[in-house]
Amino acid sequence: MNNSEPAKPRFTLSFGRVALLLAALIAVVAVGITQYRKYKSANPEPTADSSAPAGPVADVASMIASLEKRLQSNPDDAEGWNMLGWSYYSTGRYADAATAYGRAIKIDPRNATYWSALGEVEVLAGPGGITPKAVEAFGKALAIDPKDFRARYFMGVKKDQDGKHQEAIDDWIALVKEAPAGAPWEDAVRDLIAKASKEHNIDVAGRVPPKRIAPMADVGGGMGGMPVTGSGAQVATDGIPGPSAGDMQAAAGMTTGQQNEMIAGMVGKLEARLASNPRDSKGWIFLMRARMVLNEPDKARKALADGKAAFAGDKAEQARIDEAAKALGVQ
């Protein structure tokens, strides 16, 4: 890091982190829970486990407890350690996440996703900036999979941190060009390009392609790239309408608690919009997902009921909302 200009790298990194987390948080959590369900289905407990949560897993704390217990008896399960790393990451336990991802890598060192996940938590656990350990992890990921989104994104942040702003923006534009339609992180990267180009007076006119809209029949997923089929489940794991560039700039200097309050405020705006325009099934699905992320299952169930009531007599839209609720673990 250039010690003569500490503010610029720190601000840009903070902005990028907030942009990515705010725009992708809800999708990442929804996909992570679905991944856990699939993992658990493929790796059933040998005996009944009274401590495991009943029904769909909508509580990350329960997920952590279940994974920790499972890994005690099966410590060579790389995907189990990966899921535990994600669970720690989602609750802000970045050092623990790094340890878990490290265990997964020891078992499966040729998995690019594990390496890039390790790099990300090394960044978030560090004092600020892209640390040498993070650079090493991202480099390993890219050596295995040159297309790894997360590694490419953060290596762009590293270039920006080192004053190579043009190269960083070039990298992020390349990501946007290659983004699958409906990628939940795309809006965050687009806003970051706009902010960085304005900050450093770099002309990007005509270089950023228009956003593509994913048809409902397509499959989609979060940052992990896990496909989710079906129209309701598709919306459940697509990107939520993200914060504005102004919102993210304000959030860059906030504490984690303040950022959470900001997310709650965004959800409140969505709820108010649905009150005035209730015939919006996608909006109700976003609201259910948001409530589950904020650990408000009762409010998620209310959103499910209200959404279905808004489409009384429309079995297709009700089925779509029900499908999304099932994908999110709303009971």
Short mmCIF file of C-alpha atoms in Angstrom, two decimals:
data_model
loop_
_atom_site.label_atom_id
_atom_site.label_comp_id
_atom_site.label_asym_id
_atom_site.label_seq_id
_atom_site.Cartn_x
_atom_site.Cartn_y
_atom_site.Cartn_z
CA MET A 1 0.00 0.00 0.00
CA ASN A 2 1.19 3.52 -0.75
CA ASN A 3 1.60 5.04 2.71
CA SER A 4 1.70 8.56 1.31
CA GLU A 5 -1.93 8.21 0.16
CA PRO A 6 -3.69 6.05 2.79
CA ALA A 7 -7.12 7.58 2.31
CA LYS A 8 -7.67 6.69 -1.34
CA PRO A 9 -6.95 2.95 -1.16
CA ARG A 10 -8.83 2.63 2.09
CA PHE A 11 -11.90 4.46 0.76
CA THR A 12 -11.97 2.59 -2.52
CA LEU A 13 -11.64 -0.79 -0.79
CA SER A 14 -14.31 0.09 1.72
CA PHE A 15 -16.60 1.31 -1.02
CA GLY A 16 -16.02 -1.84 -3.05
CA ARG A 17 -16.66 -4.07 -0.06
CA VAL A 18 -19.88 -2.28 0.85
CA ALA A 19 -21.01 -2.23 -2.78
CA LEU A 20 -20.48 -5.94 -3.16
CA LEU A 21 -21.97 -6.92 0.17
CA LEU A 22 -25.07 -4.72 0.00
CA ALA A 23 -25.97 -5.68 -3.55
CA ALA A 24 -25.27 -9.40 -3.18
CA LEU A 25 -25.91 -10.12 0.52
CA ILE A 26 -29.45 -11.37 0.23
CA ALA A 27 -28.76 -13.52 -2.81
CA VAL A 28 -25.63 -14.99 -1.22
CA VAL A 29 -27.46 -16.00 1.94
CA ALA A 30 -30.39 -17.48 0.02
CA VAL A 31 -28.06 -19.49 -2.21
CA GLY A 32 -25.90 -20.55 0.73
CA ILE A 33 -28.89 -22.00 2.56
CA THR A 34 -30.00 -23.83 -0.58
CA GLN A 35 -26.47 -25.19 -1.06
CA TYR A 36 -26.53 -26.41 2.53
CA ARG A 37 -29.83 -28.20 1.97
CA LYS A 38 -28.41 -29.98 -1.07
CA TYR A 39 -25.21 -30.81 0.80
CA LYS A 40 -27.12 -32.18 3.76
CA SER A 41 -29.43 -34.17 1.49
CA ALA A 42 -26.40 -35.75 -0.17
CA ASN A 43 -24.73 -36.39 3.20
CA PRO A 44 -27.49 -37.61 5.56
CA GLU A 45 -26.80 -38.11 9.24
CA PRO A 46 -26.22 -41.80 10.04
CA THR A 47 -28.52 -41.52 13.04
CA ALA A 48 -31.27 -39.17 14.17
CA ASP A 49 -29.84 -35.91 15.46
CA SER A 50 -32.09 -34.18 17.96
CA SER A 51 -29.90 -31.07 17.91
CA ALA A 52 -30.35 -30.52 14.18
CA PRO A 53 -32.99 -28.01 13.13
CA ALA A 54 -36.27 -29.49 11.96
CA GLY A 55 -37.51 -28.64 8.49
CA PRO A 56 -35.75 -26.26 6.07
CA VAL A 57 -32.62 -24.58 7.39
CA ALA A 58 -33.29 -20.86 7.63
CA ASP A 59 -31.07 -20.14 10.62
CA VAL A 60 -27.35 -19.79 9.90
CA ALA A 61 -26.51 -20.40 13.59
CA SER A 62 -28.24 -23.78 13.37
CA MET A 63 -26.38 -24.47 10.14
CA ILE A 64 -23.06 -23.78 11.88
CA ALA A 65 -23.86 -26.08 14.79
CA SER A 66 -24.94 -28.88 12.47
CA LEU A 67 -21.88 -28.55 10.24
CA GLU A 68 -19.46 -28.41 13.17
CA LYS A 69 -20.92 -31.62 14.58
CA ARG A 70 -20.87 -33.36 11.20
CA LEU A 71 -17.24 -32.42 10.56
CA GLN A 72 -16.13 -33.82 13.91
CA SER A 73 -17.01 -37.27 12.64
CA ASN A 74 -16.05 -36.62 9.00
CA PRO A 75 -13.08 -34.23 8.96
CA ASP A 76 -12.09 -35.13 5.39
CA ASP A 77 -15.23 -33.60 3.87
CA ALA A 78 -13.94 -30.69 1.79
CA GLU A 79 -17.39 -29.40 0.84
CA GLY A 80 -18.46 -29.55 4.48
CA TRP A 81 -15.55 -27.28 5.43
CA ASN A 82 -16.44 -24.98 2.54
CA MET A 83 -20.02 -24.69 3.77
CA LEU A 84 -18.78 -24.06 7.32
CA GLY A 85 -16.49 -21.34 5.97
CA TRP A 86 -19.44 -19.72 4.21
CA SER A 87 -21.51 -19.95 7.40
CA TYR A 88 -18.80 -18.26 9.46
CA TYR A 89 -18.36 -15.64 6.72
CA SER A 90 -22.08 -14.82 6.68
CA THR A 91 -21.99 -14.10 10.44
CA GLY A 92 -18.85 -11.96 10.32
CA ARG A 93 -16.51 -14.60 11.80
CA TYR A 94 -13.86 -14.03 9.17
CA ALA A 95 -10.90 -15.56 11.00
CA ASP A 96 -12.89 -18.73 11.65
CA ALA A 97 -13.99 -18.72 8.02
CA ALA A 98 -10.35 -18.53 6.91
CA THR A 99 -9.53 -21.57 9.04
CA ALA A 100 -12.45 -23.53 7.60
CA TYR A 101 -11.59 -22.65 4.01
CA GLY A 102 -7.99 -23.61 4.75
CA ARG A 103 -9.16 -27.06 5.83
CA ALA A 104 -11.17 -27.43 2.62
CA ILE A 105 -8.12 -26.45 0.56
CA LYS A 106 -5.90 -29.03 2.27
CA ILE A 107 -8.36 -31.71 1.15
CA ASP A 108 -9.04 -30.29 -2.32
CA PRO A 109 -6.20 -27.91 -3.29
CA ARG A 110 -7.33 -27.67 -6.93
CA ASN A 111 -10.66 -26.01 -6.12
CA ALA A 112 -10.58 -22.38 -7.28
CA THR A 113 -13.72 -21.46 -5.35
CA TYR A 114 -12.14 -22.46 -2.05
CA TRP A 115 -9.05 -20.36 -2.77
CA SER A 116 -10.99 -17.25 -3.79
CA ALA A 117 -13.26 -17.60 -0.75
CA LEU A 118 -10.16 -17.78 1.45
CA GLY A 119 -8.80 -14.65 -0.19
CA GLU A 120 -12.03 -12.76 0.44
CA VAL A 121 -12.14 -13.54 4.15
CA GLU A 122 -8.44 -12.70 4.46
CA VAL A 123 -9.34 -9.24 3.10
CA LEU A 124 -12.29 -8.82 5.45
CA ALA A 125 -10.36 -10.08 8.49
CA GLY A 126 -7.38 -7.83 7.79
CA PRO A 127 -6.62 -4.26 8.81
CA GLY A 128 -7.69 -2.81 5.47
CA GLY A 129 -6.52 -3.34 1.93
CA ILE A 130 -5.71 -6.48 -0.02
CA THR A 131 -3.24 -8.34 2.19
CA PRO A 132 -0.35 -10.49 0.89
CA LYS A 133 -2.15 -13.62 2.08
CA ALA A 134 -5.23 -12.58 0.14
CA VAL A 135 -3.18 -11.89 -3.01
CA GLU A 136 -1.62 -15.34 -2.73
CA ALA A 137 -5.04 -16.98 -2.37
CA PHE A 138 -6.54 -15.07 -5.30
CA GLY A 139 -3.49 -15.94 -7.40
CA LYS A 140 -3.98 -19.63 -6.63
CA ALA A 141 -7.65 -19.35 -7.60
CA LEU A 142 -6.86 -17.69 -10.93
CA ALA A 143 -4.14 -20.21 -11.73
CA ILE A 144 -6.80 -22.92 -11.44
CA ASP A 145 -9.71 -20.97 -12.95
CA PRO A 146 -8.84 -17.71 -14.75
CA LYS A 147 -12.56 -16.86 -14.88
CA ASP A 148 -13.12 -16.90 -11.10
CA PHE A 149 -15.26 -13.79 -10.49
CA ARG A 150 -14.36 -13.18 -6.88
CA ALA A 151 -10.60 -13.41 -7.44
CA ARG A 152 -10.77 -11.15 -10.48
CA TYR A 153 -12.87 -8.59 -8.63
CA PHE A 154 -10.52 -8.34 -5.65
CA MET A 155 -7.39 -8.34 -7.78
CA GLY A 156 -8.95 -5.32 -9.47
CA VAL A 157 -9.34 -3.76 -6.05
CA LYS A 158 -5.64 -4.51 -5.42
CA LYS A 159 -4.70 -2.64 -8.61
CA ASP A 160 -6.85 0.29 -7.56
CA GLN A 161 -5.24 0.20 -4.13
CA ASP A 162 -1.81 0.36 -5.79
CA GLY A 163 -2.82 3.40 -7.84
CA LYS A 164 -3.44 1.46 -11.06
CA HIS A 165 -6.94 2.85 -11.43
CA GLN A 166 -7.24 2.42 -15.20
CA GLU A 167 -6.23 -1.25 -14.98
CA ALA A 168 -8.68 -1.82 -12.13
CA ILE A 169 -11.55 -0.30 -14.07
CA ASP A 170 -10.58 -2.33 -17.15
CA ASP A 171 -10.77 -5.50 -15.06
CA TRP A 172 -14.17 -4.61 -13.65
CA ILE A 173 -15.56 -3.72 -17.08
CA ALA A 174 -14.40 -7.12 -18.32
CA LEU A 175 -16.32 -8.73 -15.46
CA VAL A 176 -19.49 -6.87 -16.40
CA LYS A 177 -19.11 -7.91 -20.03
CA GLU A 178 -18.85 -11.56 -18.99
CA ALA A 179 -21.52 -11.45 -16.28
CA PRO A 180 -24.32 -13.97 -16.80
CA ALA A 181 -27.71 -12.30 -17.21
CA GLY A 182 -29.21 -11.62 -13.80
CA ALA A 183 -25.95 -12.06 -11.85
CA PRO A 184 -26.66 -10.66 -8.35
CA TRP A 185 -23.27 -8.96 -8.15
CA GLU A 186 -23.45 -7.14 -11.47
CA ASP A 187 -25.11 -3.94 -10.20
CA ALA A 188 -22.49 -3.61 -7.47
CA VAL A 189 -19.63 -3.82 -9.95
CA ARG A 190 -21.34 -1.39 -12.33
CA ASP A 191 -21.75 1.14 -9.53
CA LEU A 192 -18.14 0.65 -8.50
CA ILE A 193 -16.98 1.35 -12.07
CA ALA A 194 -19.06 4.53 -12.13
CA LYS A 195 -17.69 5.68 -8.76
CA ALA A 196 -14.05 4.86 -9.51
CA SER A 197 -14.12 6.39 -13.00
CA LYS A 198 -15.59 9.61 -11.62
CA GLU A 199 -13.16 9.66 -8.69
CA HIS A 200 -10.13 9.31 -10.97
CA ASN A 201 -11.46 11.16 -14.05
CA ILE A 202 -11.33 8.12 -16.32
CA ASP A 203 -13.59 8.09 -19.37
CA VAL A 204 -15.64 4.88 -19.64
CA ALA A 205 -18.24 6.18 -22.12
CA GLY A 206 -19.36 3.42 -24.45
CA ARG A 207 -17.26 0.79 -22.71
CA VAL A 208 -19.79 -0.57 -20.21
CA PRO A 209 -22.37 -2.73 -21.99
CA PRO A 210 -26.08 -2.37 -21.26
CA LYS A 211 -27.46 -4.71 -18.66
CA ARG A 212 -29.00 -7.92 -19.93
CA ILE A 213 -32.20 -9.22 -18.39
CA ALA A 214 -32.36 -12.92 -17.65
CA PRO A 215 -35.52 -14.65 -18.93
CA MET A 216 -37.44 -16.40 -16.19
CA ALA A 217 -36.81 -19.80 -17.78
CA ASP A 218 -33.05 -19.38 -17.33
CA VAL A 219 -31.20 -20.73 -14.34
CA GLY A 220 -29.44 -18.36 -11.99
CA GLY A 221 -27.55 -18.19 -8.78
CA GLY A 222 -25.51 -16.10 -6.40
CA MET A 223 -21.80 -15.48 -6.29
CA GLY A 224 -21.21 -19.18 -5.87
CA GLY A 225 -22.80 -19.83 -9.25
CA MET A 226 -25.17 -22.54 -8.05
CA PRO A 227 -28.09 -22.94 -10.46
CA VAL A 228 -31.62 -22.75 -9.14
CA THR A 229 -34.36 -23.86 -11.50
CA GLY A 230 -37.98 -22.74 -11.68
CA SER A 231 -39.42 -19.27 -11.89
CA GLY A 232 -40.09 -18.78 -8.19
CA ALA A 233 -36.76 -20.17 -7.06
CA GLN A 234 -35.03 -18.14 -9.78
CA VAL A 235 -36.36 -14.90 -8.37
CA ALA A 236 -35.59 -16.06 -4.83
CA THR A 237 -31.88 -16.19 -5.65
CA ASP A 238 -31.60 -13.36 -8.18
CA GLY A 239 -30.16 -10.00 -7.20
CA ILE A 240 -32.32 -7.71 -5.09
CA PRO A 241 -32.66 -4.17 -6.42
CA GLY A 242 -29.47 -2.71 -5.03
CA PRO A 243 -28.67 0.56 -3.25
CA SER A 244 -27.91 3.68 -5.20
CA ALA A 245 -24.35 4.90 -5.67
CA GLY A 246 -25.09 7.59 -3.08
CA ASP A 247 -26.31 4.98 -0.61
CA MET A 248 -23.13 2.95 -1.04
CA GLN A 249 -20.88 5.99 -0.75
CA ALA A 250 -22.56 6.84 2.55
CA ALA A 251 -22.27 3.23 3.69
CA ALA A 252 -18.54 3.10 3.06
CA GLY A 253 -17.80 4.81 6.38
CA MET A 254 -20.43 2.97 8.43
CA THR A 255 -19.95 0.31 11.06
CA THR A 256 -21.37 -3.16 10.44
CA GLY A 257 -24.35 -2.32 12.63
CA GLN A 258 -25.01 0.87 10.71
CA GLN A 259 -24.77 -1.00 7.42
CA ASN A 260 -27.31 -3.51 8.71
CA GLU A 261 -29.62 -0.62 9.61
CA MET A 262 -29.21 0.71 6.10
CA ILE A 263 -30.16 -2.67 4.63
CA ALA A 264 -33.20 -2.76 6.91
CA GLY A 265 -34.16 0.67 5.62
CA MET A 266 -33.93 -0.55 2.03
CA VAL A 267 -36.20 -3.44 2.93
CA GLY A 268 -38.64 -1.02 4.54
CA LYS A 269 -38.82 0.95 1.30
CA LEU A 270 -39.59 -2.23 -0.58
CA GLU A 271 -42.35 -3.06 1.88
CA ALA A 272 -43.86 0.42 1.49
CA ARG A 273 -43.80 0.10 -2.30
CA LEU A 274 -45.64 -3.21 -2.09
CA ALA A 275 -48.28 -1.63 0.14
CA SER A 276 -49.12 0.79 -2.67
CA ASN A 277 -48.62 -1.71 -5.50
CA PRO A 278 -49.31 -5.22 -4.12
CA ARG A 279 -49.60 -7.02 -7.47
CA ASP A 280 -45.85 -7.49 -7.78
CA SER A 281 -44.93 -11.12 -7.17
CA LYS A 282 -41.21 -10.49 -7.65
CA GLY A 283 -41.38 -7.77 -5.00
CA TRP A 284 -43.03 -10.13 -2.52
CA ILE A 285 -40.34 -12.73 -3.17
CA PHE A 286 -37.62 -10.13 -2.59
CA LEU A 287 -39.34 -9.13 0.64
CA MET A 288 -39.52 -12.74 1.88
CA ARG A 289 -35.86 -13.20 1.14
CA ALA A 290 -34.89 -9.98 2.86
CA ARG A 291 -36.81 -10.90 5.99
CA MET A 292 -35.10 -14.28 6.15
CA VAL A 293 -31.68 -12.64 5.83
CA LEU A 294 -32.56 -10.24 8.64
CA ASN A 295 -33.57 -13.29 10.74
CA GLU A 296 -37.22 -12.28 10.76
CA PRO A 297 -39.02 -15.50 9.77
CA ASP A 298 -42.36 -14.32 11.15
CA LYS A 299 -42.26 -11.29 8.87
CA ALA A 300 -41.20 -13.53 5.98
CA ARG A 301 -44.27 -15.69 6.58
CA LYS A 302 -46.42 -12.56 6.65
CA ALA A 303 -44.92 -11.48 3.32
CA LEU A 304 -45.78 -14.92 1.93
CA ALA A 305 -49.39 -14.64 3.11
CA ASP A 306 -49.76 -11.03 1.95
CA GLY A 307 -48.23 -11.80 -1.43
CA LYS A 308 -50.57 -14.72 -2.05
CA ALA A 309 -53.53 -12.63 -0.92
CA ALA A 310 -52.57 -9.95 -3.43
CA PHE A 311 -52.94 -12.57 -6.16
CA ALA A 312 -56.16 -14.16 -4.96
CA GLY A 313 -57.57 -16.17 -7.86
CA ASP A 314 -54.27 -16.20 -9.76
CA LYS A 315 -52.98 -19.72 -9.20
CA ALA A 316 -49.90 -19.26 -11.39
CA GLU A 317 -48.55 -16.28 -9.43
CA GLN A 318 -49.44 -17.90 -6.11
CA ALA A 319 -47.54 -21.03 -7.16
CA ARG A 320 -44.57 -18.87 -8.10
CA ILE A 321 -44.56 -17.23 -4.67
CA ASP A 322 -44.95 -20.63 -2.96
CA GLU A 323 -42.02 -22.02 -4.94
CA ALA A 324 -39.82 -19.12 -3.88
CA ALA A 325 -40.91 -19.51 -0.25
CA LYS A 326 -39.90 -23.17 -0.34
CA ALA A 327 -36.48 -22.27 -1.80
CA LEU A 328 -35.96 -19.71 0.97
CA GLY A 329 -37.10 -21.97 3.81
CA VAL A 330 -40.18 -19.89 4.64
CA GLN A 331 -42.66 -22.11 6.47
#
